[in-house]
Short mmCIF file of C-alpha atoms in Angstrom, two decimals:
data_model
loop_
_atom_site.label_atom_id
_atom_site.label_comp_id
_atom_site.label_asym_id
_atom_site.label_seq_id
_atom_site.Cartn_x
_atom_site.Cartn_y
_atom_site.Cartn_z
CA MET Y 1 81.58 71.13 93.32
CA THR Y 2 85.14 71.23 94.51
CA LYS Y 3 87.24 73.99 93.04
CA ARG Y 4 90.23 72.75 91.06
CA PHE Y 5 93.47 74.63 91.02
CA SER Y 6 95.65 74.82 87.97
CA PHE Y 7 99.33 73.92 88.20
CA SER Y 8 100.37 77.58 88.11
CA GLN Y 9 97.94 78.43 90.91
CA LEU Y 10 99.30 75.59 93.04
CA VAL Y 11 102.86 76.79 92.45
CA LEU Y 12 101.88 80.32 93.49
CA LEU Y 13 100.06 78.99 96.55
CA VAL Y 14 103.06 76.92 97.65
CA ALA Y 15 105.40 79.86 97.06
CA ALA Y 16 103.12 82.13 99.11
CA LEU Y 17 103.01 79.61 101.97
CA VAL Y 18 106.80 79.25 101.94
CA LEU Y 19 107.29 83.03 102.00
CA ALA Y 20 104.70 83.37 104.77
CA ALA Y 21 106.52 80.73 106.83
CA ILE Y 22 109.86 82.50 106.31
CA TRP Y 23 108.32 85.81 107.35
CA LEU Y 24 106.50 84.39 110.39
CA ALA Y 25 109.39 82.27 111.70
CA PRO Y 26 111.30 85.16 113.37
CA ILE Y 27 108.08 86.43 114.96
CA ALA Y 28 107.25 82.98 116.29
CA TRP Y 29 110.80 82.61 117.62
CA ALA Y 30 110.58 86.00 119.39
CA VAL Y 31 107.30 85.05 121.07
CA ALA Y 32 108.59 81.60 122.06
CA THR Y 33 111.82 83.04 123.47
CA SER Y 34 109.96 85.68 125.45
CA LEU Y 35 107.99 82.92 127.18
CA LYS Y 36 111.07 80.94 128.23
CA PRO Y 37 112.87 81.17 131.56
CA GLU Y 38 115.93 83.38 131.09
CA SER Y 39 118.31 80.54 131.88
CA GLU Y 40 117.01 78.50 128.93
CA THR Y 41 117.31 81.18 126.23
CA THR Y 42 120.99 80.38 125.58
CA LYS Y 43 120.83 76.64 126.16
CA LEU Y 44 122.36 74.50 123.41
CA PRO Y 45 121.04 72.95 121.31
CA LEU Y 46 118.42 75.63 120.80
CA GLU Y 47 114.82 74.63 121.38
CA TRP Y 48 111.62 76.36 120.39
CA PHE Y 49 110.01 75.88 123.80
CA GLY Y 50 111.49 75.75 127.28
CA THR Y 51 110.65 73.36 130.05
CA ARG Y 52 107.89 75.73 131.14
CA LEU Y 53 106.11 78.83 129.92
CA THR Y 54 106.54 81.96 131.99
CA LEU Y 55 105.61 85.63 131.77
CA ASP Y 56 108.52 86.76 133.95
CA SER Y 57 110.17 88.67 131.09
CA TYR Y 58 107.00 90.64 130.42
CA GLU Y 59 106.58 91.43 134.12
CA LEU Y 60 110.15 92.72 134.31
CA VAL Y 61 109.79 94.92 131.22
CA LEU Y 62 106.38 96.25 132.21
CA GLY Y 63 107.57 96.80 135.76
CA THR Y 64 109.96 99.55 134.72
CA GLY Y 65 107.13 102.08 134.95
CA GLY Y 66 108.08 104.04 131.84
CA ILE Y 67 106.49 101.91 129.17
CA VAL Y 68 103.12 103.71 129.29
CA LYS Y 69 104.85 107.08 128.89
CA TRP Y 70 106.94 105.79 125.99
CA ALA Y 71 103.88 104.29 124.31
CA ILE Y 72 102.10 107.65 124.57
CA ASN Y 73 105.16 109.41 123.13
CA SER Y 74 105.28 106.96 120.21
CA THR Y 75 101.58 107.40 119.56
CA VAL Y 76 101.72 111.19 119.63
CA THR Y 77 104.82 111.43 117.44
CA ALA Y 78 103.58 108.81 114.96
CA VAL Y 79 100.18 110.50 114.63
CA LEU Y 80 101.71 113.96 114.17
CA VAL Y 81 104.31 112.73 111.68
CA THR Y 82 101.60 110.90 109.72
CA PHE Y 83 99.25 113.89 109.67
CA LEU Y 84 101.90 116.44 108.71
CA THR Y 85 103.58 114.16 106.17
CA VAL Y 86 100.37 113.30 104.35
CA LEU Y 87 99.09 116.89 104.46
CA PHE Y 88 102.25 118.56 103.13
CA SER Y 89 102.98 115.75 100.66
CA ALA Y 90 99.44 115.98 99.28
CA MET Y 91 99.70 119.74 98.94
CA ALA Y 92 103.05 119.50 97.16
CA ALA Y 93 101.88 116.66 94.90
CA TYR Y 94 98.70 118.51 93.94
CA GLY Y 95 100.68 121.64 93.18
CA PHE Y 96 102.97 119.73 90.83
CA ALA Y 97 100.08 117.86 89.21
CA ARG Y 98 97.72 120.78 88.59
CA THR Y 99 99.69 124.01 88.41
CA GLN Y 100 102.38 125.33 86.10
CA PHE Y 101 105.21 127.55 87.34
CA LYS Y 102 108.76 128.40 86.39
CA GLY Y 103 111.26 125.75 87.40
CA GLN Y 104 108.56 123.18 88.07
CA ARG Y 105 110.35 120.27 86.41
CA ALA Y 106 113.67 121.05 88.08
CA LEU Y 107 112.04 121.29 91.51
CA LEU Y 108 110.10 118.05 90.98
CA ALA Y 109 113.29 116.31 89.86
CA LEU Y 110 115.08 117.60 92.97
CA ILE Y 111 112.35 116.26 95.24
CA LEU Y 112 112.30 112.88 93.50
CA ALA Y 113 116.09 112.70 93.74
CA GLY Y 114 115.56 112.57 97.49
CA ILE Y 115 114.19 109.05 97.05
CA MET Y 116 117.66 107.89 96.09
CA VAL Y 117 119.38 109.47 99.11
CA PRO Y 118 119.77 107.01 102.04
CA PRO Y 119 118.37 108.52 105.26
CA GLN Y 120 121.57 107.62 107.11
CA VAL Y 121 123.49 110.13 104.97
CA LEU Y 122 121.39 112.97 106.40
CA ILE Y 123 121.77 112.04 110.07
CA ALA Y 124 124.81 114.24 110.81
CA PRO Y 125 123.51 117.47 109.19
CA LEU Y 126 120.02 116.94 110.61
CA PHE Y 127 121.39 116.40 114.10
CA SER Y 128 123.51 119.55 113.83
CA GLU Y 129 120.42 121.44 112.71
CA MET Y 130 118.36 120.18 115.65
CA VAL Y 131 121.16 121.20 118.04
CA SER Y 132 121.37 124.69 116.55
CA PHE Y 133 117.60 125.12 116.90
CA GLY Y 134 117.66 123.85 120.48
CA LEU Y 135 115.18 121.08 119.71
CA VAL Y 136 117.13 118.09 121.05
CA ASP Y 137 115.14 116.12 123.64
CA THR Y 138 111.85 117.46 122.31
CA TRP Y 139 109.10 115.87 120.26
CA TRP Y 140 109.76 118.30 117.42
CA ALA Y 141 113.29 116.95 116.97
CA ILE Y 142 111.75 113.53 116.38
CA ILE Y 143 108.86 114.76 114.23
CA LEU Y 144 110.14 117.45 111.88
CA PRO Y 145 112.92 115.54 110.03
CA GLN Y 146 110.50 112.68 109.32
CA VAL Y 147 107.88 114.91 107.68
CA ALA Y 148 109.85 115.27 104.44
CA ALA Y 149 108.82 112.22 102.38
CA PRO Y 150 109.75 112.42 98.66
CA LEU Y 151 108.37 108.96 97.95
CA ILE Y 152 104.91 109.88 99.23
CA VAL Y 153 105.00 113.07 97.17
CA PHE Y 154 105.72 110.99 94.08
CA ILE Y 155 102.95 108.45 94.83
CA LEU Y 156 100.36 111.17 95.37
CA PHE Y 157 101.62 113.15 92.37
CA LYS Y 158 101.00 110.18 90.07
CA PHE Y 159 97.57 109.63 91.62
CA PHE Y 160 96.50 113.28 91.31
CA GLN Y 161 97.50 113.29 87.66
CA ASP Y 162 94.73 110.75 86.98
CA VAL Y 163 91.99 112.58 88.89
CA PRO Y 164 89.56 113.85 86.20
CA PRO Y 165 90.21 117.60 85.83
CA GLU Y 166 86.58 118.11 84.74
CA LEU Y 167 85.48 117.73 88.37
CA GLU Y 168 87.74 120.58 89.43
CA GLN Y 169 86.76 122.77 86.48
CA ALA Y 170 83.07 122.37 87.37
CA ALA Y 171 83.86 123.55 90.89
CA PHE Y 172 85.83 126.52 89.53
CA VAL Y 173 82.81 127.51 87.43
CA ASP Y 174 80.69 127.47 90.60
CA GLY Y 175 83.09 129.93 92.20
CA ALA Y 176 85.27 127.58 94.26
CA GLY Y 177 88.91 128.49 94.74
CA ARG Y 178 91.95 126.27 94.46
CA TRP Y 179 92.12 125.52 98.18
CA ARG Y 180 88.43 124.67 98.40
CA VAL Y 181 88.72 122.34 95.40
CA PHE Y 182 91.72 120.66 96.96
CA PHE Y 183 90.12 120.03 100.35
CA THR Y 184 86.52 119.32 99.28
CA ILE Y 185 86.98 117.46 95.98
CA VAL Y 186 90.50 116.15 95.46
CA LEU Y 187 91.21 114.86 98.96
CA PRO Y 188 87.86 113.03 99.36
CA LEU Y 189 88.42 111.34 95.99
CA SER Y 190 91.89 110.31 97.16
CA ARG Y 191 90.84 108.63 100.41
CA PRO Y 192 92.03 105.11 99.44
CA VAL Y 193 95.56 106.19 98.54
CA LEU Y 194 95.70 108.64 101.44
CA ALA Y 195 94.69 105.85 103.83
CA ALA Y 196 97.40 103.56 102.46
CA VAL Y 197 100.23 106.09 102.69
CA SER Y 198 99.00 107.19 106.12
CA ILE Y 199 99.15 103.67 107.50
CA PHE Y 200 102.56 102.99 105.99
CA THR Y 201 103.86 106.31 107.36
CA PHE Y 202 102.48 105.53 110.81
CA ILE Y 203 104.10 102.08 110.83
CA ASN Y 204 107.44 103.43 109.60
CA THR Y 205 107.42 106.20 112.21
CA TRP Y 206 106.48 103.83 115.03
CA ASN Y 207 109.31 101.45 114.07
CA ASN Y 208 111.90 104.19 113.62
CA PHE Y 209 114.64 103.64 116.18
CA LEU Y 210 117.86 105.28 115.00
CA TRP Y 211 116.75 108.90 114.69
CA PRO Y 212 114.70 109.06 117.95
CA PHE Y 213 117.59 107.29 119.68
CA LEU Y 214 119.99 110.05 118.61
CA VAL Y 215 117.85 113.06 119.52
CA SER Y 216 116.11 111.85 122.68
CA THR Y 217 118.15 111.17 125.80
CA ASP Y 218 115.45 112.33 128.20
CA PRO Y 219 113.21 109.40 129.30
CA ASN Y 220 110.22 111.76 129.13
CA THR Y 221 110.62 112.21 125.36
CA MET Y 222 111.74 108.71 124.39
CA THR Y 223 109.60 106.68 122.05
CA LEU Y 224 108.70 103.08 122.83
CA PRO Y 225 111.49 101.36 120.80
CA VAL Y 226 114.14 103.67 122.30
CA GLY Y 227 112.83 103.35 125.84
CA LEU Y 228 112.61 99.57 125.72
CA ALA Y 229 116.09 99.32 124.21
CA ASN Y 230 117.53 101.44 127.01
CA VAL Y 231 115.75 99.38 129.64
CA VAL Y 232 116.89 96.08 128.22
CA GLN Y 233 120.50 97.14 127.67
CA GLY Y 234 120.92 99.34 130.68
CA THR Y 235 119.05 97.48 133.40
CA PHE Y 236 118.91 93.85 132.36
CA GLY Y 237 121.96 93.57 130.12
CA LEU Y 238 121.78 91.03 127.34
CA ARG Y 239 118.90 88.97 128.63
CA TYR Y 240 117.24 87.56 125.59
CA ALA Y 241 113.85 86.78 127.11
CA GLN Y 242 113.42 90.45 128.08
CA ILE Y 243 114.70 91.60 124.69
CA MET Y 244 112.16 89.45 122.88
CA ALA Y 245 109.40 90.52 125.27
CA SER Y 246 110.24 94.15 124.45
CA VAL Y 247 110.08 93.37 120.73
CA VAL Y 248 106.69 91.72 121.10
CA LEU Y 249 105.29 94.61 123.18
CA ALA Y 250 106.57 97.20 120.70
CA GLY Y 251 105.05 95.33 117.76
CA LEU Y 252 101.59 94.67 119.23
CA PRO Y 253 100.18 98.16 118.42
CA LEU Y 254 101.26 97.78 114.79
CA LEU Y 255 99.52 94.41 114.60
CA VAL Y 256 96.33 96.03 115.89
CA VAL Y 257 96.63 98.84 113.33
CA PHE Y 258 97.15 96.37 110.50
CA VAL Y 259 94.20 94.19 111.54
CA LEU Y 260 91.88 97.18 111.85
CA PHE Y 261 92.94 98.86 108.59
CA GLN Y 262 94.00 95.98 106.35
CA ARG Y 263 91.10 96.63 103.98
CA GLN Y 264 92.17 100.25 103.52
CA ILE Y 265 95.76 99.15 102.95
CA VAL Y 266 94.80 96.69 100.20
CA ARG Y 267 92.38 99.16 98.60
CA GLY Y 268 94.92 101.97 98.66
CA VAL Y 269 97.68 99.85 97.16
CA ALA Y 270 95.29 98.62 94.45
CA HIS Y 271 94.23 102.17 93.58
CA THR Y 272 97.82 103.34 93.48
CA GLY Y 273 98.92 100.45 91.28
CA LEU Y 274 96.04 100.85 88.84
CA ALA Y 275 96.45 104.59 88.41
CA GLY Y 276 96.96 105.50 84.79
CA GLN Y 277 95.79 102.20 83.36
#
């Protein structure tokens, strides 16, 4: 039997396909441009494909010699930011969800107010702070300011509120302390939401360009987006094939991460959205 779609389902399907096409068009254009000869990237009228396909732009970008180092830097910083952000955010969220202390509501409101503050507003004071600590051109200057994540604290706070307290009370009766309950009961129960926020944090950190660009002028500490941007602008000038090749190379690791962990992303978002229902 062939499955029949209702009119509303067809409308949703068409809307999803249109949105997918809009989202994929820039990616397809970047890949197509990166495979063109440089002389054809600015030819008018614009064409999706050149007279021939070439990998010259990728060879030029990869031939700089620093891309492996930058990729390692991006991986290390993204992993450390993800680990520290999720750990500290989970600890803070659990403290707000399960303990009572003076000034709790005011402190929680202050943390949540951070969601409404644009990150660009904090660039000047954060940069001054990194300079005063002597951390410029180090990994810690890239990592530490990104660890504070009020939105993740809020997401985990709402999730921990719906974890059955009876499980923790049973562990307390058996002699477990607060820390043991947190690490052996609460965190394992929270794996779906922790996986989701970890992946989103990793992707956001990997894509972050502005802050690493400001605090890393040493090629040995540059992340991949910053290093590729400096190569393209400093060595090649505005050569669009190389720019698009750099974009594609910087985005490939994220594509791999999404393909490998898409199930965890969907499961984590579903668990987060259903909390409290």
